[in-house]
Amino acid sequence: MSTASSTTADDAPAPPAYIAALDVGTTCVRCFVLDDKCLVKGQAVDAVELLNPQPGFFEIEPESLWRKIVNVITLAIRDAKLKPTQITCLTISTQRCTFLTWNHKTGEYYHNFITWKDLRADALVDQWNSSWTKRSMNGVSYALYLVTRNHRFLAGSVLKLMNGQVTPRLLFEMAHNQCLKQALRENKARVELLDSWILHKLRSGNGKDTSVEHITDITSSTATGLYDPFTLSWSPLISWLFGFDTKILPRVVDNGYKGFGHVHPAAFGSDWEDTCIPIAASLSDQAASMWGSQCFSKNDVKVTMGTGAFLNLITGSECRAAISGMYPLVAWQIKNKSKNQGAVYCIEGASHDFGTVVTWAQSCELFKKPDETSLIAESVPDTNDVFFMPAFSGLGPPVNDYRSASGFIGLTPSTTKAHMVRALLESIVFRLVQLIDATEKETSQKLKMIRVNGGVSRNDFVCQFLADLSRLKVERAENTESSIMGATFMAGINHGIWKDVEDLKCFRKVERVFEPRPKVHEKVVERMDKWCRAIDRFSDWY
């Protein structure tokens, strides 16, 4: 029940609740102010400046990012025609696996934020994954799995380093960054994930109070490669294998943590002097997207189509191992008296070049605006046997070839821009269907529907082609801001604005359901089969 409908002792209606939802993504920083009916009252957005100091390096300068965070929160509240004192609570959604190291007491940064897209540790990843130590660990884990049938050991049997994890990039900095080396020897450095750094800055008043608790939420830690979802703790095995002390990492808290505290007024200046705004929730962008898509039950599945594509299937209270290159994660955790652990798990698969492909094609002038691509693709009946391989970051699960190349194949003098645009859009759907097929094999479940969100989900051609090829209903909500909505939903429940997830269901409005068309299924399957054969032509290129 919303607090908006509650009354005081003299039957006067309670004032409306306003939630400020901050979302810090790879390409932009956004803040929305929503009321207790989930209506957007104000918003602001600013672009993230992604630095590329050398090939393969992708960084964000922290203080520049902080100024943007302060700016969008301030402007969103102003756009809502509210004062900071009228904000009921703040909630945070952040990109995962982006981190920095620093001395939080002096404010000295040992490097910029190193983003999840960064490839600086590529050689280290290859070296480790081909090492005798790694093969031995996988072999011993599999033997233990055969004896115990414990899924934790099955997960260990396929464990490897991946560039998207924090682990290899942190090891790279620890080996090559002299300032960080010295700080670690003197016990002055600590690791911040993006969420833990934002929480520190907000709660400390931008560094005024260095004694605030060093914490990260569980959905931000779970994808780092340093965290064991089976034991719900930083992995002692990873710490032992790579020789670093987990004390430099933040303490992991659940998403319903009551100690997130308040926004320190000094973080925002004189206009906030009389404020005491609680931080009601902190969670990763993909966890927020699951909540925003209202995937609360076992076997619910959502696909986020943004800079990358992320498929998440809820597996319930059991952490399941995955062996196809997908991985088990904690979807969220809200501890309560009746069930102390409160962990809900999922398996995830990613295709990292979803939005990147569209942006690249636009820069090559294949089209002027992304929203034109659907009509362009539909202007031709097929691709004229042209195929595209979307592998700027290699091909993830279930192919797992991170040395694959991108490119077109099958070009002829009769090929037009429309054929190439259609081939681009079809290729990203082919990758999604590979993830869907792998998910069904991993879980022995036949999916019935997928909920899509993110910028690319507005493309009607992509959604219909996905429905036709997968033979699944594709549901698209009116509001595609799933991370913002999910962070808002969780904060509202944590703060008592709504009682439980049942209160949230009225806020999801479906804009369109794309139904699979049986008559075209066989034809599009033939196209995907031919595209799959093309994978070999692009494999192991680098």
Coordinates of C-alpha atoms in Angstrom, one line a residue:
M1 CA 0.0 0.0 0.0
S2 CA 1.3 3.4 -0.9
T3 CA 2.0 5.9 1.8
A4 CA 0.1 8.5 -0.3
S5 CA -3.1 6.8 0.8
S6 CA -2.3 6.7 4.5
T7 CA -3.6 9.3 7.0
T8 CA -2.3 10.9 10.1
A9 CA -4.1 10.9 13.4
D10 CA -6.3 13.8 12.4
D11 CA -7.2 12.2 9.1
A12 CA -5.1 14.6 7.1
P13 CA -3.6 12.9 4.0
A14 CA 0.1 12.2 4.2
P15 CA 2.3 14.1 1.8
P16 CA 3.3 12.3 -1.4
A17 CA 6.5 10.4 -1.5
Y18 CA 9.2 11.3 -4.0
I19 CA 12.1 9.0 -4.9
A20 CA 15.2 10.2 -6.6
A21 CA 16.6 7.4 -8.7
L22 CA 20.2 7.7 -9.8
D23 CA 21.5 5.5 -12.6
V24 CA 25.2 5.6 -13.6
G25 CA 25.7 3.7 -16.8
T26 CA 28.5 3.2 -19.4
T27 CA 27.4 6.0 -21.6
C28 CA 25.3 8.4 -19.4
V29 CA 24.4 9.4 -15.9
R30 CA 20.7 9.9 -15.2
C31 CA 18.5 10.9 -12.4
F32 CA 14.7 10.6 -12.3
V33 CA 12.4 11.9 -9.6
L34 CA 9.3 9.7 -9.3
D35 CA 6.3 9.9 -7.0
D36 CA 4.6 7.1 -5.2
K37 CA 2.5 6.3 -8.3
C38 CA 5.7 5.8 -10.2
L39 CA 5.0 8.9 -12.4
V40 CA 8.1 10.8 -13.5
K41 CA 8.1 14.3 -12.1
G42 CA 11.5 15.4 -13.2
Q43 CA 14.6 14.1 -14.8
A44 CA 18.1 15.0 -15.9
V45 CA 20.8 13.3 -18.0
D46 CA 24.5 13.9 -18.7
A47 CA 27.0 12.0 -20.9
V48 CA 29.7 9.9 -19.4
E49 CA 33.1 10.8 -20.9
L50 CA 34.7 7.5 -21.7
L51 CA 38.5 7.9 -22.0
N52 CA 40.6 5.8 -24.4
P53 CA 44.3 6.7 -23.4
Q54 CA 45.6 3.8 -25.6
P55 CA 44.0 1.0 -27.6
G56 CA 42.0 -1.4 -25.4
F57 CA 42.0 1.0 -22.4
F58 CA 38.6 2.4 -21.4
E59 CA 38.5 4.7 -18.4
I60 CA 36.4 7.3 -16.6
E61 CA 37.9 10.2 -14.6
P62 CA 36.3 9.9 -11.2
E63 CA 36.0 13.6 -10.2
S64 CA 34.5 14.5 -13.5
L65 CA 32.0 11.7 -13.0
W66 CA 31.2 12.9 -9.5
R67 CA 30.5 16.4 -10.8
K68 CA 28.0 14.9 -13.3
I69 CA 26.3 12.8 -10.6
V70 CA 25.8 15.9 -8.4
N71 CA 24.6 17.9 -11.4
V72 CA 22.0 15.4 -12.6
I73 CA 20.6 14.9 -9.1
T74 CA 20.4 18.6 -8.6
L75 CA 18.8 19.3 -12.0
A76 CA 16.3 16.4 -11.7
I77 CA 15.0 17.7 -8.4
R78 CA 14.8 21.2 -9.9
D79 CA 13.0 19.8 -13.0
A80 CA 10.4 18.2 -10.7
K81 CA 9.8 21.7 -9.1
L82 CA 10.7 20.3 -5.7
K83 CA 13.2 21.2 -3.0
P84 CA 15.8 18.7 -1.7
T85 CA 13.9 18.6 1.6
Q86 CA 10.9 17.1 -0.2
I87 CA 12.8 14.1 -1.4
T88 CA 11.7 11.0 0.5
C89 CA 14.7 8.8 -0.3
L90 CA 17.4 8.2 -2.8
T91 CA 18.2 5.0 -4.7
I92 CA 21.2 4.0 -6.8
S93 CA 21.7 1.8 -9.9
T94 CA 25.2 1.4 -11.3
Q95 CA 27.2 -0.4 -14.0
R96 CA 29.0 -3.5 -12.8
C97 CA 32.7 -4.4 -12.8
T98 CA 34.0 -0.8 -13.1
F99 CA 36.4 -0.1 -10.3
L100 CA 39.2 2.1 -9.0
T101 CA 41.8 2.0 -6.2
W102 CA 42.5 5.0 -4.0
N103 CA 43.4 6.3 -0.6
H104 CA 40.0 7.4 0.7
K105 CA 41.5 9.4 3.5
T106 CA 43.6 11.7 1.3
G107 CA 41.4 11.4 -1.8
E108 CA 44.4 10.3 -3.9
Y109 CA 43.4 8.1 -6.9
Y110 CA 46.0 5.6 -8.1
H111 CA 44.2 5.4 -11.5
N112 CA 41.0 6.3 -13.1
F113 CA 37.9 4.1 -13.1
I114 CA 38.7 1.1 -15.2
T115 CA 35.5 0.1 -17.0
W116 CA 34.1 -3.3 -17.7
K117 CA 34.9 -2.8 -21.4
D118 CA 38.6 -2.4 -20.7
L119 CA 41.0 -5.0 -22.3
R120 CA 44.3 -4.0 -20.7
A121 CA 44.6 -7.4 -19.0
D122 CA 44.0 -9.4 -22.2
A123 CA 47.5 -11.0 -22.2
L124 CA 47.2 -11.9 -18.5
V125 CA 43.8 -13.5 -19.2
D126 CA 45.2 -15.6 -22.0
Q127 CA 48.2 -16.6 -19.9
W128 CA 46.1 -17.7 -17.0
N129 CA 43.5 -19.5 -19.0
S130 CA 46.1 -21.6 -20.7
S131 CA 48.2 -22.3 -17.5
W132 CA 48.8 -25.6 -15.9
T133 CA 47.4 -24.2 -12.6
K134 CA 44.1 -23.3 -14.2
R135 CA 43.8 -26.7 -15.9
S136 CA 44.7 -28.5 -12.7
M137 CA 42.1 -26.5 -10.7
N138 CA 39.4 -27.3 -13.3
G139 CA 40.3 -31.0 -13.2
V140 CA 40.3 -31.3 -9.5
S141 CA 37.0 -29.4 -9.3
Y142 CA 35.4 -31.7 -11.8
A143 CA 36.6 -34.8 -9.9
L144 CA 35.1 -33.3 -6.7
Y145 CA 31.8 -32.7 -8.5
L146 CA 31.7 -36.3 -9.6
V147 CA 32.0 -37.4 -6.0
T148 CA 29.8 -34.8 -4.3
R149 CA 27.5 -33.6 -7.1
N150 CA 27.9 -30.2 -5.5
H151 CA 27.2 -27.5 -8.1
R152 CA 29.9 -25.3 -6.6
F153 CA 32.6 -27.8 -7.8
L154 CA 30.9 -28.0 -11.2
A155 CA 31.2 -24.2 -11.5
G156 CA 34.9 -24.5 -10.5
S157 CA 35.5 -27.1 -13.3
V158 CA 34.8 -24.4 -15.9
L159 CA 36.2 -21.4 -14.0
K160 CA 38.3 -19.0 -16.0
L161 CA 39.4 -15.4 -16.2
M162 CA 37.4 -13.0 -18.4
N163 CA 38.3 -9.4 -19.3
G164 CA 34.9 -8.2 -18.1
Q165 CA 35.6 -9.3 -14.6
V166 CA 37.4 -7.1 -12.1
T167 CA 39.9 -9.8 -11.2
P168 CA 42.3 -9.6 -14.2
R169 CA 42.3 -5.8 -14.5
L170 CA 42.9 -5.4 -10.7
L171 CA 45.8 -7.8 -11.0
F172 CA 47.2 -5.9 -14.0
E173 CA 47.2 -2.6 -12.0
M174 CA 48.7 -4.3 -8.9
A175 CA 51.6 -5.5 -11.1
H176 CA 52.2 -2.4 -13.2
N177 CA 51.0 0.6 -11.2
Q178 CA 53.9 1.7 -9.0
C179 CA 51.8 4.1 -6.9
L180 CA 49.4 1.4 -6.2
K181 CA 52.1 -1.1 -5.3
Q182 CA 53.6 1.4 -2.8
A183 CA 50.1 2.1 -1.3
L184 CA 49.4 -1.6 -0.9
R185 CA 52.7 -2.1 0.9
E186 CA 51.7 0.7 3.3
N187 CA 48.1 -0.5 3.7
K188 CA 46.8 2.8 2.3
A189 CA 44.9 1.5 -0.8
R190 CA 41.5 0.1 -1.1
V191 CA 39.3 -1.1 -4.0
E192 CA 36.1 0.7 -4.9
L193 CA 33.5 -0.7 -7.1
L194 CA 31.4 2.1 -8.7
D195 CA 28.6 1.7 -6.2
S196 CA 30.8 1.6 -3.2
W197 CA 32.6 4.8 -4.3
I198 CA 29.3 6.6 -4.9
L199 CA 28.0 5.5 -1.5
H200 CA 31.2 6.8 0.1
K201 CA 31.0 10.1 -1.7
L202 CA 27.3 10.6 -0.8
R203 CA 27.5 9.5 2.8
S204 CA 30.8 11.2 3.6
G205 CA 29.8 14.6 2.1
N206 CA 32.4 14.2 -0.7
G207 CA 35.1 13.1 1.7
K208 CA 34.3 15.3 4.7
D209 CA 33.8 12.1 6.8
T210 CA 36.3 9.4 6.0
S211 CA 35.0 7.0 8.7
V212 CA 31.8 5.9 6.9
E213 CA 31.5 2.2 6.3
H214 CA 33.2 0.7 3.3
I215 CA 30.4 -1.3 1.7
T216 CA 29.1 -2.6 -1.7
D217 CA 25.8 -4.2 -2.5
I218 CA 25.8 -7.9 -3.3
T219 CA 24.6 -7.5 -6.9
S220 CA 27.6 -5.3 -7.7
S221 CA 30.1 -7.7 -6.1
T222 CA 28.6 -10.9 -7.6
A223 CA 29.8 -10.3 -11.2
T224 CA 33.4 -9.2 -10.3
G225 CA 35.0 -12.7 -10.5
L226 CA 36.2 -12.1 -6.9
Y227 CA 32.9 -13.2 -5.3
D228 CA 31.6 -16.7 -4.7
P229 CA 27.8 -16.8 -5.1
F230 CA 27.7 -20.3 -3.6
T231 CA 29.1 -19.2 -0.2
L232 CA 27.9 -15.5 -0.5
S233 CA 31.4 -14.1 0.3
W234 CA 34.5 -12.9 -1.3
S235 CA 36.3 -16.0 -2.6
P236 CA 39.2 -17.1 -0.4
L237 CA 40.3 -19.3 -3.4
I238 CA 40.6 -16.4 -5.7
S239 CA 42.5 -14.4 -3.0
W240 CA 44.9 -17.3 -2.4
L241 CA 45.4 -18.0 -6.1
F242 CA 46.3 -14.4 -7.0
G243 CA 47.9 -13.3 -3.7
F244 CA 45.9 -10.3 -2.5
D245 CA 44.1 -9.5 0.7
T246 CA 40.3 -9.3 0.5
K247 CA 40.5 -6.7 3.3
I248 CA 41.1 -4.1 0.5
L249 CA 37.6 -4.9 -0.8
P250 CA 34.4 -3.4 0.5
R251 CA 32.1 -5.3 2.9
V252 CA 29.2 -6.9 1.0
V253 CA 25.7 -6.0 2.2
D254 CA 22.3 -7.2 1.0
N255 CA 20.0 -5.0 -1.0
G256 CA 17.7 -4.4 1.9
Y257 CA 20.5 -3.2 4.2
K258 CA 19.3 -0.8 6.8
G259 CA 22.7 0.9 7.2
F260 CA 23.0 2.6 3.9
G261 CA 22.6 5.8 5.9
H262 CA 21.8 9.3 4.6
V263 CA 23.1 11.7 2.0
H264 CA 25.5 14.0 3.7
P265 CA 24.3 17.6 3.1
A266 CA 27.9 18.7 2.3
A267 CA 27.9 16.5 -0.8
F268 CA 25.5 19.0 -2.5
G269 CA 26.1 22.4 -1.0
S270 CA 24.1 25.0 0.9
D271 CA 20.7 24.1 -0.6
W272 CA 20.9 20.7 1.2
E273 CA 21.8 22.0 4.7
D274 CA 18.4 21.0 6.2
T275 CA 18.1 17.7 4.5
C276 CA 18.3 14.2 5.9
I277 CA 17.6 12.0 2.8
P278 CA 18.0 8.3 3.4
I279 CA 19.7 6.0 0.8
A280 CA 17.0 3.3 0.5
A281 CA 18.6 1.0 -2.0
S282 CA 21.8 0.3 -4.0
L283 CA 21.9 -2.3 -6.7
S284 CA 23.6 -3.1 -10.0
D285 CA 22.1 -2.1 -13.4
Q286 CA 21.2 -5.7 -14.3
A287 CA 19.6 -6.5 -11.0
A288 CA 17.6 -3.2 -11.3
S289 CA 16.6 -4.2 -14.8
M290 CA 15.2 -7.5 -13.5
W291 CA 13.2 -5.6 -10.9
G292 CA 12.1 -3.0 -13.4
S293 CA 11.0 -5.8 -15.8
Q294 CA 9.2 -7.4 -12.7
C295 CA 11.0 -10.7 -13.1
F296 CA 10.4 -11.8 -9.5
S297 CA 9.6 -15.5 -10.0
K298 CA 11.6 -18.6 -10.9
N299 CA 12.0 -19.0 -14.7
D300 CA 11.2 -15.3 -15.4
V301 CA 13.6 -14.0 -18.0
K302 CA 14.5 -10.5 -19.3
V303 CA 16.9 -9.3 -22.0
T304 CA 18.4 -5.9 -21.7
M305 CA 19.4 -4.5 -25.1
G306 CA 21.7 -1.6 -24.4
T307 CA 25.5 -1.1 -24.9
G308 CA 25.6 -4.8 -24.4
A309 CA 22.9 -7.4 -24.3
F310 CA 22.3 -9.2 -21.0
L311 CA 20.0 -12.2 -20.6
N312 CA 19.0 -13.1 -17.0
L313 CA 16.9 -16.0 -16.0
I314 CA 15.7 -16.3 -12.4
T315 CA 16.7 -19.7 -11.0
G316 CA 15.2 -19.2 -7.5
S317 CA 16.8 -19.8 -4.1
E318 CA 19.3 -22.3 -5.5
C319 CA 22.7 -21.3 -7.1
R320 CA 23.1 -23.3 -10.3
A321 CA 26.4 -23.9 -12.0
A322 CA 26.5 -23.1 -15.7
I323 CA 29.0 -24.8 -18.1
S324 CA 28.2 -23.1 -21.5
G325 CA 30.0 -19.8 -20.7
M326 CA 27.0 -18.4 -18.9
Y327 CA 27.5 -17.8 -15.2
P328 CA 25.5 -18.0 -11.9
L329 CA 24.9 -14.7 -10.1
V330 CA 23.0 -13.4 -7.1
A331 CA 20.1 -11.6 -8.7
W332 CA 19.3 -9.8 -5.4
Q333 CA 19.3 -10.5 -1.7
I334 CA 16.9 -9.0 0.9
K335 CA 17.4 -10.5 4.3
N336 CA 14.4 -10.9 6.6
K337 CA 13.6 -12.6 9.8
S338 CA 11.8 -15.6 8.2
K339 CA 14.5 -16.3 5.7
N340 CA 17.8 -14.8 6.8
Q341 CA 19.8 -15.5 3.6
G342 CA 17.0 -14.2 1.3
A343 CA 19.2 -14.7 -1.8
V344 CA 17.6 -15.0 -5.2
Y345 CA 19.8 -16.4 -8.0
C346 CA 19.9 -16.1 -11.7
I347 CA 22.1 -17.2 -14.6
E348 CA 23.4 -14.7 -17.0
G349 CA 24.7 -14.6 -20.5
A350 CA 26.0 -11.6 -22.3
S351 CA 26.7 -10.3 -25.8
H352 CA 28.8 -7.3 -25.3
D353 CA 28.5 -5.6 -28.7
F354 CA 24.8 -5.0 -29.0
G355 CA 24.5 -1.3 -29.0
T356 CA 28.1 -0.9 -30.1
V357 CA 27.2 -2.5 -33.5
V358 CA 24.4 0.0 -34.0
T359 CA 26.7 3.0 -33.0
W360 CA 29.5 1.8 -35.3
A361 CA 27.2 1.4 -38.2
Q362 CA 25.8 4.9 -37.7
S363 CA 29.4 6.3 -37.7
C364 CA 29.9 4.5 -41.0
E365 CA 26.9 6.3 -42.3
L366 CA 24.8 3.2 -43.0
F367 CA 21.9 5.2 -41.6
K368 CA 21.4 8.7 -40.0
K369 CA 19.5 7.7 -36.8
P370 CA 19.1 4.3 -35.1
D371 CA 15.4 4.6 -35.1
E372 CA 15.5 4.5 -38.9
T373 CA 17.0 1.0 -39.0
S374 CA 13.7 -0.9 -38.5
L375 CA 12.1 0.6 -41.6
I376 CA 15.4 0.2 -43.6
A377 CA 15.6 -3.5 -42.7
E378 CA 12.0 -4.1 -43.6
S379 CA 12.5 -2.4 -47.0
V380 CA 14.1 -5.5 -48.3
P381 CA 12.8 -9.1 -48.0
D382 CA 16.1 -10.5 -46.8
T383 CA 19.8 -9.8 -46.6
N384 CA 20.6 -11.1 -50.1
D385 CA 22.8 -13.7 -48.5
V386 CA 24.9 -11.1 -46.7
F387 CA 25.8 -11.8 -43.0
F388 CA 27.5 -9.8 -40.3
M389 CA 29.5 -11.1 -37.3
P390 CA 29.0 -8.8 -34.3
A391 CA 32.2 -9.6 -32.5
F392 CA 34.0 -6.4 -31.6
S393 CA 34.6 -7.9 -28.2
G394 CA 34.7 -11.5 -29.5
L395 CA 31.8 -13.9 -29.3
G396 CA 30.5 -14.8 -25.8
P397 CA 28.5 -17.8 -24.7
P398 CA 27.8 -20.3 -26.0
V399 CA 30.5 -19.8 -28.7
N400 CA 33.1 -18.4 -26.3
D401 CA 35.6 -17.3 -28.9
Y402 CA 37.1 -14.0 -27.7
R403 CA 39.5 -13.9 -30.6
S404 CA 36.8 -13.8 -33.2
A405 CA 36.7 -10.9 -35.7
S406 CA 33.8 -8.7 -36.8
G407 CA 32.8 -8.3 -40.4
F408 CA 30.5 -8.8 -43.3
I409 CA 30.5 -11.8 -45.5
G410 CA 28.7 -12.5 -48.8
L411 CA 28.9 -9.0 -50.2
T412 CA 28.2 -8.7 -54.0
P413 CA 27.8 -5.8 -56.4
S414 CA 24.0 -6.1 -55.8
T415 CA 24.4 -5.6 -52.0
T416 CA 22.7 -2.4 -50.8
K417 CA 22.9 -0.4 -47.6
A418 CA 19.5 -1.9 -46.7
H419 CA 20.9 -5.4 -47.0
M420 CA 23.8 -4.5 -44.7
V421 CA 21.6 -2.8 -42.1
R422 CA 19.3 -5.8 -42.1
A423 CA 22.3 -8.2 -41.7
L424 CA 23.5 -6.1 -38.7
L425 CA 20.1 -6.3 -37.0
E426 CA 19.7 -10.0 -37.7
S427 CA 23.1 -10.8 -36.4
I428 CA 22.4 -9.3 -33.0
V429 CA 19.2 -11.3 -32.8
F430 CA 21.2 -14.5 -33.8
R431 CA 23.4 -13.9 -30.8
L432 CA 20.4 -13.5 -28.5
V433 CA 18.9 -16.7 -29.7
Q434 CA 22.2 -18.5 -29.0
L435 CA 21.9 -17.2 -25.4
I436 CA 18.3 -18.3 -25.2
D437 CA 19.1 -21.8 -26.5
A438 CA 22.0 -22.1 -24.0
T439 CA 19.8 -20.9 -21.2
E440 CA 17.2 -23.6 -22.0
K441 CA 19.8 -26.3 -22.1
E442 CA 21.4 -25.2 -18.8
T443 CA 18.2 -25.1 -16.9
S444 CA 16.2 -27.9 -18.8
Q445 CA 13.4 -25.4 -19.0
K446 CA 11.4 -24.3 -22.1
L447 CA 10.9 -20.6 -22.0
K448 CA 7.6 -19.1 -23.0
M449 CA 8.2 -15.4 -23.0
I450 CA 11.0 -12.9 -22.6
R451 CA 10.7 -9.3 -21.4
V452 CA 12.9 -6.9 -23.3
N453 CA 14.2 -3.4 -22.3
G454 CA 16.9 -1.0 -23.2
G455 CA 17.3 1.3 -26.2
V456 CA 17.5 -1.3 -28.9
S457 CA 14.3 -2.9 -27.7
R458 CA 12.4 0.0 -29.2
N459 CA 13.4 -1.4 -32.6
D460 CA 10.3 -3.3 -33.9
F461 CA 12.2 -5.3 -36.5
V462 CA 14.6 -6.7 -33.8
C463 CA 11.8 -7.6 -31.5
Q464 CA 9.6 -9.3 -34.2
F465 CA 12.7 -11.1 -35.7
L466 CA 13.5 -12.3 -32.1
A467 CA 10.0 -13.6 -31.6
D468 CA 10.0 -15.4 -35.0
L469 CA 13.3 -17.0 -34.6
S470 CA 13.0 -18.0 -30.9
R471 CA 9.3 -18.9 -31.2
L472 CA 8.8 -17.0 -27.9
K473 CA 6.5 -14.1 -27.1
V474 CA 8.5 -10.9 -26.7
E475 CA 7.0 -8.4 -24.3
R476 CA 8.0 -4.8 -24.4
A477 CA 6.8 -2.4 -21.7
E478 CA 5.7 1.2 -22.2
N479 CA 8.5 2.4 -20.0
T480 CA 11.9 1.0 -21.1
E481 CA 13.8 2.7 -18.3
S482 CA 14.0 -0.6 -16.5
S483 CA 17.0 0.2 -14.3
I484 CA 15.5 3.4 -13.1
M485 CA 12.2 1.7 -12.4
G486 CA 13.8 -1.3 -10.7
A487 CA 15.9 0.9 -8.4
T488 CA 12.8 2.9 -7.6
F489 CA 10.7 -0.3 -6.8
M490 CA 13.4 -1.7 -4.5
A491 CA 13.8 1.6 -2.7
G492 CA 10.1 2.0 -2.3
I493 CA 9.7 -1.4 -0.7
N494 CA 12.8 -0.9 1.6
H495 CA 11.5 2.5 2.7
G496 CA 7.9 1.3 3.3
I497 CA 6.3 3.2 0.4
W498 CA 5.0 -0.1 -0.9
K499 CA 4.5 -3.3 1.1
D500 CA 5.7 -6.0 -1.3
V501 CA 6.1 -6.8 -5.0
E502 CA 2.4 -7.4 -5.4
D503 CA 2.0 -3.6 -4.9
L504 CA 4.3 -3.0 -7.9
K505 CA 2.5 -5.0 -10.5
C506 CA 0.1 -2.2 -11.3
F507 CA 3.0 0.0 -12.4
R508 CA 4.0 -2.3 -15.3
K509 CA 2.2 -1.3 -18.5
V510 CA 2.9 -3.5 -21.6
E511 CA 3.2 -1.5 -24.8
R512 CA 3.3 -4.4 -27.2
V513 CA 3.7 -8.2 -27.3
F514 CA 5.4 -9.5 -30.4
E515 CA 3.9 -12.9 -31.3
P516 CA 6.0 -15.5 -33.1
R517 CA 4.9 -16.1 -36.7
P518 CA 5.1 -19.9 -37.4
K519 CA 5.0 -19.3 -41.2
V520 CA 8.3 -17.5 -41.3
H521 CA 10.1 -19.6 -38.6
E522 CA 11.6 -22.2 -41.0
K523 CA 13.0 -19.5 -43.3
V524 CA 14.7 -17.5 -40.5
V525 CA 16.1 -20.7 -39.0
E526 CA 17.8 -21.5 -42.3
R527 CA 19.3 -18.0 -42.2
M528 CA 20.6 -18.5 -38.7
D529 CA 22.1 -21.9 -39.6
K530 CA 24.0 -20.3 -42.5
W531 CA 25.2 -17.5 -40.1
C532 CA 26.4 -20.1 -37.6
R533 CA 28.5 -21.7 -40.4
A534 CA 30.0 -18.2 -41.0
I535 CA 31.3 -18.2 -37.4
D536 CA 34.1 -20.5 -38.4
R537 CA 35.3 -18.0 -41.0
F538 CA 35.7 -15.3 -38.4
S539 CA 36.9 -17.4 -35.5
D540 CA 40.3 -17.2 -33.8
W541 CA 41.3 -14.3 -35.9
Y542 CA 43.3 -12.2 -33.4

